[in-house]
mmCIF file of C-alpha atoms in Angstrom:
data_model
loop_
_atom_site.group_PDB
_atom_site.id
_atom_site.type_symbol
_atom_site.label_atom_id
_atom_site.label_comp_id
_atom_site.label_asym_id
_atom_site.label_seq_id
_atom_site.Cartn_x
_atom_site.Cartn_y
_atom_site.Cartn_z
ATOM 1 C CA UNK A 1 37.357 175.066 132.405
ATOM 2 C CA UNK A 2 39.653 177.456 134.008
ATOM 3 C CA UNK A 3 41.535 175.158 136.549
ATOM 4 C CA UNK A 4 41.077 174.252 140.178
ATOM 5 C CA UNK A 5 38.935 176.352 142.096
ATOM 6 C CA UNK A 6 39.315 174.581 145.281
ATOM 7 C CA UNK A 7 40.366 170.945 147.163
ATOM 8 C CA UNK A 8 39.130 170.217 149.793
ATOM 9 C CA UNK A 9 41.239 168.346 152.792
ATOM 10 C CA UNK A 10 40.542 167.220 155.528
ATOM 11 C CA UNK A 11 42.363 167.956 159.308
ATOM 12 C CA UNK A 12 41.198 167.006 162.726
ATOM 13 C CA UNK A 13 43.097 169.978 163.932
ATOM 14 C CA UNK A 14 42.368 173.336 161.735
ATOM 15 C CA UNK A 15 44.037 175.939 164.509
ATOM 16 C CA UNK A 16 47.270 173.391 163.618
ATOM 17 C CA UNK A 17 46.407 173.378 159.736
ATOM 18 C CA UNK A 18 45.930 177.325 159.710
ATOM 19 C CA UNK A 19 49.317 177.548 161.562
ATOM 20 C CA UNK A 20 50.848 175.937 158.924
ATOM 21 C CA UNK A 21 48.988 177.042 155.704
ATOM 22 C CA UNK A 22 49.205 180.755 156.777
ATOM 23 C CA UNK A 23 51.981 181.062 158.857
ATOM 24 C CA UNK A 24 54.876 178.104 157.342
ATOM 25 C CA UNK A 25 53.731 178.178 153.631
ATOM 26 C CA UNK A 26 52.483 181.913 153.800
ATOM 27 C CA UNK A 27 49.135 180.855 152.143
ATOM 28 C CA UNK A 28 46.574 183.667 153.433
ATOM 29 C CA UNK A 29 43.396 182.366 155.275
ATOM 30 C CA UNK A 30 40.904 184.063 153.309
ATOM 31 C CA UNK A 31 36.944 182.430 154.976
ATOM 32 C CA UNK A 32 36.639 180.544 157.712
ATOM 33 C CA UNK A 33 32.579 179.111 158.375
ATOM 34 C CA UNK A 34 31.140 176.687 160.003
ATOM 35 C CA UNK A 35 29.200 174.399 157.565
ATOM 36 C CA UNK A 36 25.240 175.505 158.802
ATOM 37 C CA UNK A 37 23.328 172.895 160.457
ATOM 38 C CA UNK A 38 21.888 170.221 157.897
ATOM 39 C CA UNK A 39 24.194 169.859 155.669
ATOM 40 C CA UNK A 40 26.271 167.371 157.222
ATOM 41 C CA UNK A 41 24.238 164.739 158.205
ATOM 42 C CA UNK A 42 21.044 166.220 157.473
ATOM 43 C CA UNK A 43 18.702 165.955 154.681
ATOM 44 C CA UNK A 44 20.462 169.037 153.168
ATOM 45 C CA UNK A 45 24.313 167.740 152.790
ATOM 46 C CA UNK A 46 25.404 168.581 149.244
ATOM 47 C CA UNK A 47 28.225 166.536 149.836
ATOM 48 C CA UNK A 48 29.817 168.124 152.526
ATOM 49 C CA UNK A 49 31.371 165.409 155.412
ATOM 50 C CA UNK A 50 28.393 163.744 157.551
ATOM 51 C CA UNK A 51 28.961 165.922 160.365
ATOM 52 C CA UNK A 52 27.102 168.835 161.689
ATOM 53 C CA UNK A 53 28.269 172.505 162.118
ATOM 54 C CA UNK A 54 32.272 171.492 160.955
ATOM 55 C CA UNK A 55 34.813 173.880 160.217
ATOM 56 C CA UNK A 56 35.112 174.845 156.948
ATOM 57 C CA UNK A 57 38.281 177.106 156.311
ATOM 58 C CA UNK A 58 39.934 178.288 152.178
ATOM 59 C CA UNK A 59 43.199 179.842 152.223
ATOM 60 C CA UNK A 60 44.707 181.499 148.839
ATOM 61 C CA UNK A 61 47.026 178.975 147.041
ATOM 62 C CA UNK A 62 47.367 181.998 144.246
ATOM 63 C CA UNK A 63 46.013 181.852 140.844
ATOM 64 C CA UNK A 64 42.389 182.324 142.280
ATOM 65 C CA UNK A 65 42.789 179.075 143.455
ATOM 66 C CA UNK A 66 41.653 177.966 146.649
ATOM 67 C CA UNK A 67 43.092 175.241 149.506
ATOM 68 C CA UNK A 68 40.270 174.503 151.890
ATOM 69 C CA UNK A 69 40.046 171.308 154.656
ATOM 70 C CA UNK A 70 36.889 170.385 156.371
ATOM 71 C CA UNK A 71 37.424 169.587 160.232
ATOM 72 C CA UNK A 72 36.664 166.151 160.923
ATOM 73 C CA UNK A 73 35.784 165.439 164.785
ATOM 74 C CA UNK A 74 39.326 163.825 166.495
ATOM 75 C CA UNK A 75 38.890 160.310 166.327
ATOM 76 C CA UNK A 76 35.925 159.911 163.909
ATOM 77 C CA UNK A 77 37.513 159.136 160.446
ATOM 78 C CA UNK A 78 40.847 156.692 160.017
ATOM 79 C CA UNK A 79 43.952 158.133 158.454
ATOM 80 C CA UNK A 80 44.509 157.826 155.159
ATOM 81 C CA UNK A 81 46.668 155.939 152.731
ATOM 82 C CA UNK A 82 48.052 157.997 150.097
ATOM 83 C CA UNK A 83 48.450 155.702 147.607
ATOM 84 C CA UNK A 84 45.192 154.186 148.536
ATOM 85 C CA UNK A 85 43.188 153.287 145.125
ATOM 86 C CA UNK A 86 41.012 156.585 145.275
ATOM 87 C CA UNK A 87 43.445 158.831 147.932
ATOM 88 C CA UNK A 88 45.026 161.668 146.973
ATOM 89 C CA UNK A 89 48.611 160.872 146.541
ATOM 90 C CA UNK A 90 50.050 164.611 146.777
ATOM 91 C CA UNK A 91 49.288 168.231 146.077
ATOM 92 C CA UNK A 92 51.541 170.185 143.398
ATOM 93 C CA UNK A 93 51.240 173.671 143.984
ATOM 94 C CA UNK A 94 52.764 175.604 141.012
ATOM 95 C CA UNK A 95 55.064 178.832 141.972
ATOM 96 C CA UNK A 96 57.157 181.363 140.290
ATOM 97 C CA UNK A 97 61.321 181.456 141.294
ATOM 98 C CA UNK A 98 60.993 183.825 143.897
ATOM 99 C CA UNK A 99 58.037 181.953 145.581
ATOM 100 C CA UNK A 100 59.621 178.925 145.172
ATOM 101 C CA UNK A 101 62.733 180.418 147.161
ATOM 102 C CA UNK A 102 60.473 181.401 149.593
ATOM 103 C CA UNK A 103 59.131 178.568 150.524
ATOM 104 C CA UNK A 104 62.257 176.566 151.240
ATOM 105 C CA UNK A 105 63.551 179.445 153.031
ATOM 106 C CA UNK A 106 60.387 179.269 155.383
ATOM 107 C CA UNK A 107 60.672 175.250 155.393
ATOM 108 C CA UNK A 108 63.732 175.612 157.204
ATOM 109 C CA UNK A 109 63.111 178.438 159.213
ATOM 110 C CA UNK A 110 60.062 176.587 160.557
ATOM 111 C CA UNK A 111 62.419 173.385 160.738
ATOM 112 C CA UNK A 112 59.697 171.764 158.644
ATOM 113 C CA UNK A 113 61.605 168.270 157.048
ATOM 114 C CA UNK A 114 61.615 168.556 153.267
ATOM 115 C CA UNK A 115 63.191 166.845 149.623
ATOM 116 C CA UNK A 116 64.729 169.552 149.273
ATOM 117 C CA UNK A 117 64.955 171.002 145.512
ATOM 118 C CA UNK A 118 64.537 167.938 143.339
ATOM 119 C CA UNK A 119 64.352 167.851 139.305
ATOM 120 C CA UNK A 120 61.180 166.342 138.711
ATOM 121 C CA UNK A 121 60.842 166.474 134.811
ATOM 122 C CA UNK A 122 63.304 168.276 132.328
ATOM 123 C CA UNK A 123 62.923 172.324 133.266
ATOM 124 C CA UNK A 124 61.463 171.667 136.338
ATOM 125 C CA UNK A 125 62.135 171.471 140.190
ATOM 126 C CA UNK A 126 60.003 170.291 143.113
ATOM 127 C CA UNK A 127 60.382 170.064 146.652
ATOM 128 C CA UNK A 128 57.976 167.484 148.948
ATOM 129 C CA UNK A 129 57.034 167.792 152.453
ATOM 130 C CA UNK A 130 54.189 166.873 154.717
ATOM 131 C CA UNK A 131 51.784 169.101 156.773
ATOM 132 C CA UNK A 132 50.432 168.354 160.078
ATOM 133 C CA UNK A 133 47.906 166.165 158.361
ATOM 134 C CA UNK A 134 50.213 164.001 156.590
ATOM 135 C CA UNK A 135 48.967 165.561 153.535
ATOM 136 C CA UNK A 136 52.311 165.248 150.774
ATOM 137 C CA UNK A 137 52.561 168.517 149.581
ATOM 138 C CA UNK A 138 55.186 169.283 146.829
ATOM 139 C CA UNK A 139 56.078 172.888 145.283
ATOM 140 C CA UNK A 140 56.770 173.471 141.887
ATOM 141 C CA UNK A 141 58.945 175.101 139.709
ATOM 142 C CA UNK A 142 59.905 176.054 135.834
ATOM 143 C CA UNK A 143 62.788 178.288 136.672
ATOM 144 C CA UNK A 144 63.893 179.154 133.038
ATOM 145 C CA UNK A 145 60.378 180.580 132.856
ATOM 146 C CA UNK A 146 60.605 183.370 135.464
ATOM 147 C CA UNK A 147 56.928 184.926 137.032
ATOM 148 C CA UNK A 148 55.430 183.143 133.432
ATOM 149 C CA UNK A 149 54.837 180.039 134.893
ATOM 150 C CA UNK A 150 52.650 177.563 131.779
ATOM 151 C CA UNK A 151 52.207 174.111 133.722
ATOM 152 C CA UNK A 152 50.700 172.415 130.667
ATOM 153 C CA UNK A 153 53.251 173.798 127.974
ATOM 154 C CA UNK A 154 55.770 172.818 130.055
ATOM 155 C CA UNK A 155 54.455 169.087 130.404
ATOM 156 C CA UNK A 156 52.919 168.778 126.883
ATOM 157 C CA UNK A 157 54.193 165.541 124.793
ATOM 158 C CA UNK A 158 54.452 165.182 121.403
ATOM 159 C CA UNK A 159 51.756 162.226 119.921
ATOM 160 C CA UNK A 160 54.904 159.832 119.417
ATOM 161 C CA UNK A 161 56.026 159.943 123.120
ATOM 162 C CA UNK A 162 52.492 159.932 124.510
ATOM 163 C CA UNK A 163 51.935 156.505 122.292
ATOM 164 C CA UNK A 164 55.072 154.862 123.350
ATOM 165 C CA UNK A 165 53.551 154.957 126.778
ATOM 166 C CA UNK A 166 49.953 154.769 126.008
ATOM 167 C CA UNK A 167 50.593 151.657 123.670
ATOM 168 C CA UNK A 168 51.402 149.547 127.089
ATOM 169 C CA UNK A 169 48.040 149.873 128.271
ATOM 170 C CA UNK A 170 46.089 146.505 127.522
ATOM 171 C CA UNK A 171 43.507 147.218 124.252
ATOM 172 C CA UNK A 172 45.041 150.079 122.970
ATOM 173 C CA UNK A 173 45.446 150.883 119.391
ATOM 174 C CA UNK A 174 45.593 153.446 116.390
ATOM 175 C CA UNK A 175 41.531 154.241 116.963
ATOM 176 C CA UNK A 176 42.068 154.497 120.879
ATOM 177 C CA UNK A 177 45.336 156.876 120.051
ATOM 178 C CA UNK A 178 43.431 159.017 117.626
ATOM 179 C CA UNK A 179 40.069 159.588 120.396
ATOM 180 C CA UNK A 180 42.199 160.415 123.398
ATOM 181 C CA UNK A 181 45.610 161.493 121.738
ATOM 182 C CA UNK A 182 44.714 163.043 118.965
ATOM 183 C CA UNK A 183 44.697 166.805 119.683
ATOM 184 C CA UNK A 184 48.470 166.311 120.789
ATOM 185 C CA UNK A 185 51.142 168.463 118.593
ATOM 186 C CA UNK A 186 52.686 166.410 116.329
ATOM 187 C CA UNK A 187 56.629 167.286 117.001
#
């Protein structure tokens, strides 16, 4: 696998959600469609949302990664609860010093309410904010490692800290460690 090549959100207001992607966060709108007729509640949908001929836009999140929302018709679908068994509880979008300046500088240019710079695990900074969906963004950071940003090496346990965690899940032992712990460095 290479990594994320898209989500995909959901707004019932995209000309509000490309406001903020491209113009707050500075994400570039790179396609914007309209899903073809039949595949939304035709016998065509691929798993699109059950409506016909919805906005579809992507905007660059960097990394070759994409953002995209779907716009639902105002009205048809409930809000959602984040932390919702099945939501999505936040995005982390990973970004180099610089960007990460950047993007606090534009939160409060655009007045947009935010954490603020936040240590979120040892070496690392975040800062959480909603968009005009209520989607919980947060931005993060490895400053000590400048434009060479390496999420996973930077989050990466050793087996003995992953067990003392993993051991308080209900069944778990040395057999259940070894299958899904096992390719963890040792120190």
């Amino acid at each position: 696998m290479r990594g994320v090549h898209h989500l995909a959100l959901t707004t019932e207001d995209m000309k509000a959600t490309v406001e903020f992607y491209a113009g707050v966060l500075g994400m570039p709108l790179v396609h914007a469609m309209k899903v073809p007729p039949g595949l939304g509640a035709g016998p065509g949908n691929r798993g699109n949302p059950p409506y016909e001929e919805i906005r579809h836009y992507f905007f660059d999140m960097g990394n070759d990664s994409l953002m995209a929302f779907f716009e639902i018709p105002k009205g048809a679908e409930p809000q959602t609860n984040r932390n919702a068994i099945g939501g999505m509880q936040h995005v982390a979008i990973a970004c180099t010093p610089a960007r990460f300046r950047d993007i606090l500088e534009r939160l409060e240019r655009h007045g947009v309410p935010n954490s603020g710079p936040i240590e979120q695990l040892p070496g690392m900074v975040g800062v959480y904010l909603r968009d005009p969906n209520d989607v919980r963004l947060e931005f993060a950071c490895q400053p000590a490692q400048g434009a060479d940003q390496r999420n996973i090496e930077a989050v990466t346990q050793t087996k003995a800290e992953a067990a003392a965690e993993l051991l308080t899940l209900d069944g778990v032992d040395a057999a259940w460690l070894a299958a899904y712990a096992g390719d963890l460095p040792e120190d």
